[in-house]
């Protein structure tokens, strides 16, 4: 018999706001957001208890910051750093963190010194060359991200000028740089693979592990899909659905939704602090229109669903559907997509759908799967819309 999930007192309004901030932000720095930090500090016990009991995620409250360690169940491409465009960006970011480990708090250093260090330590197989414009742009993205995160402080100069040629920037190491990397209960050297690092995250008790895994996926992923009729996580989710709904809806401004093949959390009302779908990007509106069109075409052509509720399409057929969507709705699209080649719309739409787990693509065959979450959305122009007002973004 499944162990019942233990009830925990619901968050008050202050704890609710604090929990939302912890989920949405990497961390809350005391000197940049003192009010948010104080809210977390004042509700630390309730927040720590709920997140550890339900998700297994550790809340760290330090004199300089507060952070919820949001380790994913299964790493996915959409979990990457949005500003990073190349694998090189991640390598340079790791090199920067290693460089900062050798510096004292409040120690200052020049960009030229960092550049020399990165060249000497760069692991390859590609060599690093600051004459290469793309390599300089990678470093600009990395340093901009590190500065925005609060692990680097600019004393003098502008890194943006590095893209045009040699420039000197003076940096300082803030105290928060010491706490960016999380600590582990075991030596990292003993864990040789990513899977081993993730495995060290979980408790030994299988019931607790399953509960933590399900709550964590619901809170951190756009949707949780069933892998089949005997999926133990989905069976547990169905058996405990009332308790899970109560836990989520009493403590967050979220709504728990459970379907045959999928479970997700949705926002009844749009809130600016959350990263949500649809967002303000023009391609999000196109995705809503495509979702409604896909449902319509499936019904008209009697396209069968796969065992998991998905629709499988060759890339050419997906492109055809996008073309139909364009013919019907493009009079109201932004200038970028109205004038763009259909292939660009196909690329951007597919990337967005994959980002939100509404679609997937087989890397070998190119077959595209439209996943059940896509059927949860739909968008149309209002009846009185004429298409006369067109945005240029």
XYZ file of C-alpha atoms in Angstrom:
393
model
C 0.000 0.000 0.000
C 1.265 3.463 -0.891
C 2.322 5.639 1.985
C 0.046 8.696 2.276
C 1.635 12.077 1.670
C 1.943 13.918 4.960
C -0.070 17.184 5.058
C 1.851 20.364 5.845
C 0.338 23.683 6.891
C -0.402 25.913 3.891
C 1.740 28.950 3.137
C 0.482 32.382 4.098
C 0.627 35.202 1.527
C 4.217 36.121 2.417
C 5.447 32.529 2.147
C 3.557 32.091 -1.135
C 5.345 35.061 -2.693
C 8.676 33.903 -1.312
C 8.199 30.361 -2.642
C 7.345 31.712 -6.097
C 10.481 33.876 -6.117
C 12.657 30.924 -5.100
C 11.263 28.780 -7.910
C 11.583 31.440 -10.598
C 15.026 32.901 -9.778
C 18.426 31.237 -9.523
C 18.926 33.019 -6.200
C 17.854 36.178 -4.387
C 20.774 38.459 -3.506
C 20.287 40.456 -0.334
C 21.974 43.623 -1.614
C 19.954 43.673 -4.859
C 16.523 42.529 -3.622
C 16.387 43.134 0.143
C 12.581 42.902 0.416
C 12.436 39.495 -1.271
C 15.354 38.282 0.828
C 13.638 39.407 4.039
C 10.408 37.627 3.085
C 12.314 34.382 2.618
C 14.240 34.883 5.838
C 11.026 35.487 7.786
C 9.376 32.327 6.382
C 12.510 30.209 6.238
C 11.250 27.357 8.425
C 7.956 26.865 6.551
C 9.660 27.098 3.165
C 12.501 24.758 4.100
C 10.105 22.144 5.490
C 7.754 22.167 2.495
C 10.408 22.053 -0.216
C 12.453 19.339 1.496
C 9.444 17.176 2.393
C 7.712 17.435 -0.983
C 10.501 17.926 -3.521
C 13.745 17.063 -1.762
C 15.151 20.436 -2.862
C 17.407 22.145 -0.342
C 16.794 25.755 0.693
C 19.995 27.666 1.449
C 19.573 30.930 3.362
C 22.870 32.762 3.790
C 23.586 36.219 5.129
C 24.187 37.380 1.536
C 21.598 35.403 -0.439
C 18.789 32.842 -0.460
C 18.672 29.992 -2.973
C 16.522 26.960 -3.668
C 18.713 24.265 -5.240
C 16.559 23.305 -8.220
C 18.222 20.150 -9.580
C 16.202 18.639 -12.458
C 15.063 15.029 -12.508
C 16.113 14.582 -16.136
C 18.299 17.283 -17.751
C 16.832 18.567 -21.022
C 18.162 20.930 -23.717
C 15.613 23.635 -22.865
C 17.079 23.872 -19.349
C 20.223 25.549 -20.685
C 21.214 29.179 -20.158
C 19.084 31.201 -22.586
C 21.837 33.721 -23.350
C 24.350 31.028 -24.344
C 24.366 30.162 -28.049
C 27.275 27.736 -28.388
C 28.849 24.873 -26.445
C 31.914 27.100 -26.190
C 29.923 29.508 -23.995
C 29.451 26.816 -21.346
C 33.119 25.799 -21.490
C 34.190 29.423 -20.995
C 31.722 29.845 -18.136
C 33.227 26.838 -16.352
C 36.687 28.262 -17.030
C 35.613 31.573 -15.499
C 34.335 29.820 -12.360
C 37.636 27.947 -12.027
C 39.512 31.236 -12.452
C 37.429 32.895 -9.718
C 38.171 30.010 -7.334
C 41.797 31.120 -7.361
C 40.919 34.691 -6.401
C 40.161 36.135 -2.970
C 36.890 37.903 -2.191
C 37.106 41.591 -3.239
C 40.246 40.868 -5.281
C 40.365 42.794 -8.549
C 41.644 41.536 -11.886
C 41.867 42.682 -15.500
C 40.077 41.158 -18.466
C 43.440 40.561 -20.166
C 44.550 38.348 -17.276
C 41.362 36.303 -17.492
C 41.791 35.928 -21.262
C 45.325 34.559 -20.842
C 44.162 32.101 -18.194
C 41.255 30.864 -20.312
C 43.543 30.217 -23.295
C 45.999 28.194 -21.209
C 43.279 26.095 -19.542
C 40.856 25.676 -22.457
C 40.286 21.906 -22.815
C 39.841 21.682 -26.601
C 39.686 19.949 -29.041
C 38.992 23.401 -30.442
C 41.650 25.981 -29.567
C 40.686 29.389 -28.221
C 41.707 32.430 -30.255
C 40.692 35.957 -29.249
C 41.339 37.155 -32.800
C 38.266 35.104 -33.737
C 35.181 37.341 -33.508
C 32.884 34.450 -32.507
C 35.191 33.514 -29.624
C 35.140 37.102 -28.355
C 31.347 37.174 -28.594
C 31.196 33.965 -26.553
C 33.246 35.546 -23.777
C 31.060 38.665 -23.858
C 27.955 36.510 -23.343
C 29.627 34.632 -20.484
C 30.844 37.747 -18.655
C 27.520 39.517 -19.135
C 25.685 36.496 -17.690
C 28.103 36.204 -14.763
C 27.682 39.907 -13.981
C 23.886 39.690 -14.114
C 23.987 36.647 -11.830
C 26.090 38.477 -9.277
C 29.201 36.274 -9.393
C 31.226 39.076 -10.999
C 31.326 42.825 -10.433
C 32.429 45.398 -13.024
C 34.608 48.119 -11.481
C 35.547 49.978 -14.649
C 35.121 49.473 -18.391
C 32.574 47.905 -20.744
C 32.823 44.302 -21.903
C 30.679 45.023 -24.992
C 33.666 46.809 -26.575
C 35.638 43.544 -26.471
C 33.678 42.427 -29.541
C 35.257 45.192 -31.632
C 38.852 44.572 -30.551
C 41.206 44.738 -27.587
C 39.778 46.507 -24.554
C 40.566 46.448 -20.838
C 37.929 45.925 -18.157
C 38.536 45.880 -14.404
C 36.554 43.275 -12.441
C 36.117 42.461 -8.765
C 35.237 39.152 -7.117
C 32.089 39.519 -4.948
C 31.523 37.285 -1.933
C 28.612 35.557 -3.706
C 31.063 34.044 -6.215
C 32.087 31.666 -3.431
C 28.575 30.200 -3.235
C 27.558 29.828 -6.871
C 28.647 26.188 -7.066
C 26.588 23.920 -4.827
C 28.201 21.596 -2.313
C 27.837 17.801 -2.424
C 27.783 15.231 0.333
C 30.350 13.190 -1.594
C 33.580 14.138 -3.308
C 32.921 15.055 -6.932
C 36.041 13.119 -7.937
C 34.276 9.882 -6.904
C 31.391 10.547 -9.326
C 32.564 9.968 -12.881
C 29.336 10.617 -14.816
C 26.452 13.073 -14.854
C 24.128 10.195 -13.928
C 26.192 9.484 -10.808
C 25.993 13.142 -9.746
C 22.210 13.165 -10.196
C 21.840 9.841 -8.382
C 23.637 11.256 -5.335
C 20.821 13.810 -5.072
C 18.124 11.300 -4.116
C 17.232 9.636 -0.781
C 17.439 5.847 -0.479
C 13.778 5.397 0.541
C 11.957 4.627 -2.729
C 8.596 6.086 -1.639
C 10.176 9.395 -0.630
C 12.268 9.360 -3.791
C 9.174 8.907 -5.974
C 7.279 11.689 -4.192
C 10.220 14.078 -4.496
C 10.659 13.187 -8.151
C 6.986 13.828 -9.034
C 6.663 17.131 -7.177
C 9.966 18.309 -8.598
C 8.958 17.505 -12.165
C 5.608 19.237 -11.758
C 7.237 22.409 -10.419
C 10.258 22.557 -12.733
C 9.008 21.150 -16.054
C 6.255 22.382 -18.402
C 4.530 18.989 -18.335
C 4.981 15.472 -16.982
C 4.143 12.729 -19.488
C 3.237 9.110 -18.798
C 5.566 6.507 -20.291
C 2.772 3.907 -20.511
C -0.069 2.196 -18.669
C 2.270 0.795 -16.012
C 4.351 3.924 -15.398
C 4.860 3.750 -11.582
C 5.273 7.511 -11.221
C 2.029 8.188 -13.060
C 0.179 5.514 -11.061
C 1.403 7.165 -7.866
C 0.367 10.551 -9.210
C -3.155 9.279 -9.918
C -3.481 7.608 -6.517
C -2.321 10.737 -4.695
C -3.924 13.308 -7.020
C -6.179 14.858 -4.364
C -3.316 15.404 -1.925
C -1.046 16.704 -4.692
C -3.748 19.100 -5.889
C -4.237 20.380 -2.335
C -0.483 20.784 -1.779
C 0.018 22.713 -5.004
C -3.111 24.856 -5.105
C -2.983 25.802 -1.397
C 0.647 26.897 -1.561
C 1.070 28.387 -5.031
C -1.107 30.394 -7.370
C -1.115 27.388 -9.681
C -3.710 24.908 -10.878
C -3.030 21.165 -11.026
C -4.262 19.465 -14.207
C -4.279 15.696 -14.745
C -5.054 13.999 -18.073
C -4.739 10.470 -19.473
C -1.142 10.930 -20.602
C -0.012 14.157 -18.978
C 0.034 16.192 -15.771
C 0.925 19.857 -15.496
C 0.612 23.044 -13.466
C -1.005 26.092 -15.055
C -1.468 29.734 -14.096
C -5.158 30.730 -13.821
C -4.015 34.328 -14.313
C -0.878 35.607 -16.038
C 1.798 36.814 -13.608
C 4.804 38.837 -14.709
C 7.279 37.082 -12.396
C 6.830 33.662 -13.995
C 8.323 32.312 -17.201
C 5.110 31.142 -18.834
C 3.532 30.126 -22.116
C 2.488 32.040 -24.088
C 5.016 34.793 -23.515
C 5.379 38.078 -25.412
C 7.364 36.632 -28.307
C 5.603 36.751 -31.666
C 6.337 33.060 -32.244
C 4.254 32.181 -29.154
C 1.147 33.607 -30.792
C 1.892 31.580 -33.917
C 2.224 28.467 -31.737
C -1.283 29.021 -30.349
C -2.692 29.327 -33.860
C -0.779 26.252 -35.000
C -2.140 24.253 -32.048
C -5.732 24.964 -33.054
C -4.965 24.213 -36.691
C -3.265 20.901 -35.814
C -6.353 19.776 -33.927
C -8.553 20.768 -36.877
C -6.414 18.944 -39.472
C -6.223 15.810 -37.337
C -10.021 15.663 -37.108
C -10.511 16.352 -40.823
C -7.939 13.808 -42.000
C -8.685 11.284 -39.227
C -5.019 11.046 -38.224
C -4.537 8.356 -35.548
C -2.967 9.135 -32.191
C 0.068 7.182 -31.012
C -0.110 5.152 -27.791
C 1.103 8.167 -25.802
C -1.440 10.579 -27.288
C 1.016 12.145 -29.740
C 0.819 12.703 -33.504
C 3.786 11.672 -35.673
C 4.598 13.712 -38.778
C 7.415 13.738 -41.315
C 9.240 17.075 -41.364
C 7.705 17.827 -44.780
C 4.176 17.378 -43.431
C 4.903 19.585 -40.422
C 6.164 22.251 -42.838
C 2.965 21.893 -44.880
C 0.856 22.490 -41.766
C 2.928 25.570 -40.939
C 2.318 26.782 -44.484
C -1.448 26.408 -44.012
C -1.166 28.280 -40.712
C 0.701 31.041 -42.493
C -1.909 31.358 -45.246
C -4.704 31.636 -42.708
C -3.191 33.836 -39.999
C -0.101 35.683 -41.257
C -1.999 38.930 -41.906
C -1.796 39.486 -38.146
C 1.768 38.260 -37.577
C 4.684 40.518 -36.748
C 6.649 41.962 -39.653
C 9.513 39.532 -39.032
C 7.351 36.460 -39.620
C 5.060 38.005 -42.243
C 8.056 38.633 -44.487
C 10.205 35.652 -43.472
C 10.722 32.503 -45.490
C 8.462 29.651 -44.335
C 11.545 27.630 -43.369
C 12.418 30.247 -40.739
C 8.900 30.057 -39.289
C 9.161 26.248 -39.245
C 12.522 26.408 -37.441
C 11.462 28.936 -34.805
C 8.094 27.280 -34.196
C 9.612 23.823 -33.796
C 12.258 25.162 -31.403
C 9.570 26.825 -29.289
C 7.377 23.716 -29.216
C 10.356 21.581 -28.164
C 11.274 24.129 -25.489
C 7.798 23.756 -23.937
C 7.634 19.961 -24.473
C 4.794 20.343 -26.971
C 6.831 18.619 -29.676
C 9.861 16.398 -30.100
C 11.956 15.315 -33.069
C 13.783 12.067 -33.684
C 17.431 13.007 -34.388
C 17.894 10.096 -36.819
C 14.659 10.032 -38.845
C 13.630 13.674 -38.447
C 10.087 12.542 -37.566
C 8.296 15.185 -35.491
C 5.968 14.194 -32.660
C 3.289 16.676 -31.636
C 2.829 15.949 -27.932
C -0.380 16.077 -25.829
C 0.386 19.452 -24.225
C -0.046 21.095 -27.635
C -3.719 20.048 -27.581
C -4.138 21.928 -24.298
C -3.611 25.279 -26.087
C -5.363 27.163 -28.868
C -5.428 30.697 -30.245
C -7.581 32.540 -32.762
C -8.150 36.135 -33.771
C -11.297 37.754 -32.322
C -14.253 37.928 -34.761
C -13.891 41.693 -35.228
C -10.128 41.576 -35.952
C -9.330 42.972 -39.411
C -5.565 42.587 -39.435
C -5.082 46.272 -40.125
C -2.881 46.903 -37.095
C 0.419 45.119 -37.582
C 3.337 45.166 -35.174
C 6.893 45.368 -36.432
C 8.655 43.309 -33.763
